[in-house]
Amino acid sequence: MEEQRADLQQVKQVDAMVASPLDLLFNPKSVAIVGATPRENSVGGVITKNLLTKFKGKVYLVNPKYDEVNGTKYYKSVLDIQDNVDLAVIAVPAPAVLKVTEESIKKGVRVVIIISGGFSEVGEDGAKLEEELRRVVQNHIRVLGPNCIGVYNAFNGLDTFFLPEDRMGRPRPGPVALISQSGAVAGAILDWAARRNIGVGLAVNYGNKLDISESEILEYFARDNRVKVIVMYMEGLKYPGEGKKLLEVMKEVSSIKPIVVYKAGRTKAATGAVKSHTAALAGNYEIYHAMLRQANVIEADNITDAFDMAKALATQPLPRGNRVLVLTDSGGMGIQAVDALDMRGLQVPELSESLQEILRKQLPPLAVTRNPIDLTGSATDAMYKFVLDTVLPTSYADMALIIALMQIPGLSINLGNYIVEAGRFKKPIVVVSFGGNEYVAKFENNLEENGIPVYHAPHRAAKALWALYEYAKIKGVAKEW
């Protein structure tokens, strides 16, 4: 009976998602591109190519300049399309946006993405135009933007990012969702993630936030089971009093899944740049910092840290405490790891004498067994496996930071399999690997493909473990020793 109730609740949630305008924003069955064009490398041209070649639904091209191009029909107006249109992507000059939006309302389109810039981000005249647009859309249609690059959905091929694929790589489908206040930053992040094989299934840039805000998008991502962790790039809030709503939503969503935020515009010098960028209020960073802390989100110092944390949060179990096993084949790297962990409030406890005695019987005479455990240049795959199997099940380790410099001759690609097998202990594991040869790449790819995050420096791995511990505290599953 309880299972039936749970199933019914799940069906209701799915039905609610299907009926919502935000679901049509990310999962439309049909899209009209207003401002479509065959001109390559133009804004409308890139969006047209993206949707025609990748989107799994119907695509309608709207531009009064064309009747047909390469066998594809063009419509003079969205009103001329006989079928239903779930989503309209508007990429026309700012003065024409109002008319196109009014036509979309008449057509019965429920959501529009306004790519066009030239609104409040450019000054007083643009702000007046944006206010007029607000009056047109109020209670009639939902709007993402204006001044945005829109939505990227790796699961269904919806891609309104107008950056050519040779300039911006598209990430594979994966458990990370990105919400970015800046379009250019969103594009750069996706390109960066694609080059590193990080799965970003959903991404959205909301621009001037005339209607749909980050709060609504957060709530939507909270309901999507494909999303395991949400990364936010944030510059500032646009309207006074907006922070209270965002705080409430973040608190609610972070109780379901982790949110990692990088807040840019922290200094006084950056305040003016934030305002001119997306007409946002940068405000005092300390206020934002306090709000984010109260909202139970994990704050990153930069976008690289944010994704380092997201990789671990998306793949690893939560720890029960802050004790870390550091296992290395390089004493120097081990010392760096201990420094980085200690700076984040994580412990590297010395192992008991009895446990060290067990290790000493199997490890080389020069190996250090206290923790960090240094296998030295004599390390082999079997030694790593032995230490993991011996120490990870004990109360001395809530997590493991493994440093494997594959230049050592005793190590092979098979070490990755032993590390993956250690996942059976249900404790988070991160790996530090450093180098650029093919052998190292194979080792790293094997780990990443099997859900073990790899980092190229100890401090990055330490921050990832810290994020896991922070979220474990937020969820109430971890304690501090």
Coordinates of C-alpha atoms in Angstrom, one line a residue, residues 148-433:
C148 CA 20.5 35.5 -22.7
I149 CA 21.8 32.5 -24.6
G150 CA 19.0 30.3 -23.3
V151 CA 19.0 26.6 -22.7
Y152 CA 21.2 23.6 -23.4
N153 CA 19.7 20.1 -22.9
A154 CA 22.1 17.3 -23.7
F155 CA 19.4 14.7 -23.3
N156 CA 17.1 15.9 -26.1
G157 CA 19.3 18.1 -28.2
L158 CA 17.6 21.4 -27.4
D159 CA 20.5 23.9 -27.8
T160 CA 19.9 27.7 -28.1
F161 CA 23.5 28.6 -27.3
F162 CA 24.5 30.6 -30.3
L163 CA 28.2 29.7 -30.1
P164 CA 29.5 27.5 -32.9
E165 CA 30.6 24.0 -32.0
D166 CA 34.1 24.5 -33.1
R167 CA 34.3 27.4 -30.6
M168 CA 32.2 25.9 -27.8
G169 CA 32.2 22.1 -27.1
R170 CA 29.0 20.6 -25.9
P171 CA 29.3 18.3 -22.8
R172 CA 27.9 14.8 -22.8
P173 CA 24.6 14.1 -20.9
G174 CA 25.4 13.8 -17.2
P175 CA 24.3 14.5 -13.6
V176 CA 25.4 18.1 -13.3
A177 CA 23.0 21.1 -14.1
L178 CA 24.3 24.6 -14.6
I179 CA 22.5 27.9 -13.9
S180 CA 24.5 30.9 -15.0
Q181 CA 23.8 34.6 -14.8
S182 CA 26.3 35.2 -17.6
G183 CA 25.9 33.8 -21.1
A184 CA 29.6 34.0 -22.0
V185 CA 30.6 32.4 -18.8
A186 CA 28.0 29.6 -19.4
G187 CA 29.5 29.0 -22.8
A188 CA 33.0 28.9 -21.5
I189 CA 32.0 26.5 -18.7
L190 CA 30.3 24.1 -21.1
D191 CA 33.3 24.2 -23.4
W192 CA 35.6 23.5 -20.5
A193 CA 33.4 20.7 -19.2
A194 CA 33.2 19.1 -22.7
R195 CA 37.0 19.1 -23.0
R196 CA 37.3 17.3 -19.7
N197 CA 34.4 14.8 -20.3
I198 CA 32.3 16.2 -17.5
G199 CA 28.7 15.3 -17.9
V200 CA 26.5 18.5 -17.9
G201 CA 23.0 17.4 -18.9
L202 CA 21.2 20.7 -18.5
A203 CA 22.4 24.3 -18.6
V204 CA 20.6 27.6 -18.6
N205 CA 21.5 31.3 -18.8
Y206 CA 18.7 33.6 -17.7
G207 CA 20.1 37.0 -18.6
N208 CA 18.2 40.0 -17.5
K209 CA 15.6 37.9 -15.6
L210 CA 12.5 39.7 -16.8
D211 CA 10.3 36.8 -15.7
I212 CA 11.8 33.3 -15.1
S213 CA 14.4 33.6 -12.3
E214 CA 17.1 31.3 -10.8
S215 CA 14.6 30.4 -8.0
E216 CA 12.2 28.8 -10.4
I217 CA 14.9 27.0 -12.3
L218 CA 16.3 25.7 -9.0
E219 CA 12.9 24.3 -8.1
Y220 CA 12.6 22.7 -11.5
F221 CA 16.0 21.0 -11.3
A222 CA 15.2 19.8 -7.8
R223 CA 12.4 17.7 -9.4
D224 CA 14.5 16.3 -12.2
N225 CA 15.9 12.9 -11.2
R226 CA 18.6 13.1 -13.8
V227 CA 20.2 16.0 -11.9
K228 CA 22.4 15.0 -9.0
V229 CA 24.0 18.4 -8.3
I230 CA 23.3 22.0 -9.3
V231 CA 26.1 24.5 -10.0
M232 CA 25.3 28.2 -10.0
Y233 CA 27.3 31.1 -11.4
M234 CA 25.9 34.2 -9.8
E235 CA 26.8 37.9 -10.1
G236 CA 24.0 39.6 -8.2
L237 CA 20.2 39.9 -7.6
K238 CA 18.3 42.3 -9.8
Y239 CA 15.4 43.5 -7.5
P240 CA 15.4 44.6 -3.9
G241 CA 13.8 41.9 -1.7
E242 CA 14.6 39.2 -4.2
G243 CA 17.1 37.5 -1.9
K244 CA 14.4 36.4 0.6
K245 CA 12.7 34.2 -2.1
L246 CA 16.0 32.8 -3.3
L247 CA 17.1 32.0 0.3
E248 CA 13.9 30.0 0.9
V249 CA 14.1 28.1 -2.4
M250 CA 17.8 27.3 -1.9
K251 CA 17.1 26.0 1.5
E252 CA 14.4 23.8 0.2
V253 CA 16.3 22.5 -2.8
S254 CA 19.5 21.9 -0.8
S255 CA 17.6 19.5 1.4
I256 CA 17.0 17.4 -1.7
K257 CA 20.3 17.7 -3.6
P258 CA 23.5 19.8 -3.3
I259 CA 23.8 23.3 -4.7
V260 CA 27.3 24.7 -5.4
V261 CA 27.5 28.4 -5.9
Y262 CA 30.3 30.6 -7.2
K263 CA 29.4 34.3 -6.5
A264 CA 31.4 36.7 -8.6
G265 CA 31.5 40.4 -8.1
R266 CA 32.9 40.1 -4.5
T267 CA 34.9 43.3 -4.4
K268 CA 33.9 47.0 -4.6
A269 CA 35.9 47.3 -7.8
A270 CA 33.7 44.6 -9.5
T271 CA 30.3 46.1 -8.4
G272 CA 30.1 48.5 -11.4
A273 CA 31.0 45.8 -13.8
V274 CA 28.2 43.5 -12.5
K275 CA 25.6 46.3 -12.9
S276 CA 26.6 47.0 -16.5
H277 CA 26.7 43.3 -17.4
T278 CA 23.2 42.1 -16.5
A279 CA 21.6 45.1 -14.7
A280 CA 22.1 43.2 -11.4
L281 CA 22.7 44.6 -8.0
A282 CA 26.1 43.3 -6.9
G283 CA 25.7 44.5 -3.3
N284 CA 27.9 43.7 -0.3
Y285 CA 29.6 40.3 -0.8
E286 CA 29.4 39.6 3.0
I287 CA 25.6 39.8 2.8
Y288 CA 25.6 37.3 -0.1
H289 CA 28.1 35.1 1.8
A290 CA 25.8 35.0 4.9
M291 CA 22.8 34.3 2.7
L292 CA 24.4 31.4 0.9
R293 CA 25.6 29.9 4.2
Q294 CA 22.1 30.3 5.7
A295 CA 20.7 28.6 2.6
N296 CA 22.8 25.5 3.1
V297 CA 24.6 25.8 -0.2
I298 CA 28.2 25.0 -0.8
E299 CA 30.2 28.1 -1.9
A300 CA 33.1 27.8 -4.2
D301 CA 35.9 30.4 -4.7
N302 CA 36.0 30.0 -8.5
I303 CA 34.3 28.1 -11.2
T304 CA 37.0 25.3 -11.4
D305 CA 36.5 24.6 -7.7
A306 CA 32.7 24.5 -8.3
F307 CA 33.0 21.7 -10.8
D308 CA 35.6 19.9 -8.8
M309 CA 33.1 19.8 -6.0
A310 CA 30.2 18.9 -8.3
K311 CA 32.1 15.9 -9.7
A312 CA 32.5 14.4 -6.2
L313 CA 29.0 15.3 -5.0
A314 CA 27.5 13.7 -8.2
T315 CA 29.4 10.4 -7.8
Q316 CA 30.4 9.7 -4.2
P317 CA 28.5 8.7 -1.1
L318 CA 28.4 11.1 1.8
P319 CA 30.9 10.6 4.6
R320 CA 30.0 9.9 8.2
G321 CA 32.8 12.1 9.5
N322 CA 35.8 14.2 8.6
R323 CA 38.6 11.6 8.9
V324 CA 40.6 11.1 5.7
L325 CA 43.0 8.3 4.7
V326 CA 45.7 9.7 2.6
L327 CA 47.4 7.0 0.5
T328 CA 50.3 8.1 -1.8
D329 CA 53.4 7.0 -3.7
S330 CA 54.9 10.5 -3.2
G331 CA 55.8 11.9 0.2
G332 CA 55.8 15.4 -1.2
M333 CA 52.3 15.1 -2.6
G334 CA 51.2 13.5 0.6
I335 CA 52.4 16.5 2.6
Q336 CA 50.5 18.8 0.2
A337 CA 47.4 16.8 0.7
V338 CA 47.6 17.0 4.5
D339 CA 48.1 20.8 4.3
A340 CA 45.1 21.2 2.1
L341 CA 42.9 18.9 4.1
D342 CA 43.8 20.6 7.4
M343 CA 43.1 24.0 6.0
R344 CA 39.6 22.8 5.2
G345 CA 39.0 21.4 8.7
L346 CA 39.4 17.7 7.7
Q347 CA 41.5 15.4 9.8
V348 CA 44.2 13.0 8.8
P349 CA 44.3 10.8 12.0
E350 CA 47.4 8.8 12.9
L351 CA 46.6 5.1 12.7
S352 CA 46.8 2.9 15.8
E353 CA 50.0 1.0 16.4
S354 CA 48.2 -2.4 15.9
L355 CA 46.9 -1.3 12.5
Q356 CA 50.3 0.0 11.5
E357 CA 51.8 -3.3 12.5
I358 CA 49.5 -5.1 10.1
L359 CA 50.5 -2.7 7.3
R360 CA 54.2 -3.0 8.1
K361 CA 54.1 -6.8 7.6
Q362 CA 53.1 -6.4 4.0
L363 CA 54.6 -3.1 2.9
P364 CA 58.3 -2.3 2.0
P365 CA 60.6 -1.4 4.9
L366 CA 60.8 2.3 3.8
A367 CA 57.0 2.7 3.6
V368 CA 55.4 5.2 6.1
T369 CA 52.4 3.7 7.8
R370 CA 51.2 6.5 10.1
N371 CA 48.8 8.3 7.7
P372 CA 49.5 9.7 5.3
I373 CA 50.6 6.3 4.1
D374 CA 53.5 6.7 1.8
L375 CA 54.3 3.6 -0.4
T376 CA 57.3 5.4 -1.9
G377 CA 58.7 4.7 -5.4
S378 CA 58.4 1.0 -4.7
A379 CA 54.6 1.1 -4.8
T380 CA 52.7 -1.6 -6.7
D381 CA 49.0 -2.1 -7.5
A382 CA 48.8 -4.8 -4.9
M383 CA 50.2 -2.5 -2.2
Y384 CA 47.4 0.1 -2.9
K385 CA 44.8 -2.7 -2.8
F386 CA 46.1 -4.1 0.5
V387 CA 46.1 -0.7 2.2
L388 CA 42.6 0.2 1.0
D389 CA 41.2 -3.2 2.0
T390 CA 42.9 -2.9 5.4
V391 CA 42.2 0.7 6.4
L392 CA 39.0 1.8 4.6
P393 CA 36.7 -0.6 6.6
T394 CA 38.0 0.9 9.9
S395 CA 36.8 3.9 11.9
Y396 CA 40.0 5.7 11.1
A397 CA 38.8 6.6 7.6
D398 CA 35.5 8.3 6.6
M399 CA 37.0 9.2 3.2
A400 CA 40.1 8.4 1.1
L401 CA 42.4 10.7 -0.9
I402 CA 44.5 8.5 -3.1
I403 CA 47.6 9.9 -4.9
A404 CA 48.8 7.7 -7.7
L405 CA 51.7 9.0 -9.8
M406 CA 51.7 6.6 -12.6
Q407 CA 55.2 7.3 -13.6
I408 CA 56.3 4.7 -11.0
P409 CA 57.2 1.4 -12.8
G410 CA 55.4 -0.8 -10.3
L411 CA 52.0 0.7 -11.1
S412 CA 49.6 -0.4 -14.0
I413 CA 46.3 0.5 -15.4
N414 CA 44.8 -2.2 -13.2
L415 CA 45.3 0.0 -10.1
G416 CA 42.2 1.8 -11.3
N417 CA 40.2 -1.4 -11.0
Y418 CA 41.3 -1.9 -7.4
I419 CA 40.3 1.7 -6.5
V420 CA 36.9 1.2 -8.1
E421 CA 36.5 -2.0 -6.2
A422 CA 37.2 -0.1 -3.0
G423 CA 33.9 1.6 -3.5
R424 CA 32.2 -1.4 -1.9
F425 CA 33.1 0.1 1.5
K426 CA 30.6 2.9 0.7
K427 CA 33.1 5.7 1.6
P428 CA 33.9 8.6 -0.7
I429 CA 37.1 8.2 -2.7
V430 CA 38.9 10.8 -4.8
V431 CA 42.2 10.3 -6.7
V432 CA 45.0 12.7 -7.5
S433 CA 46.9 11.9 -10.8

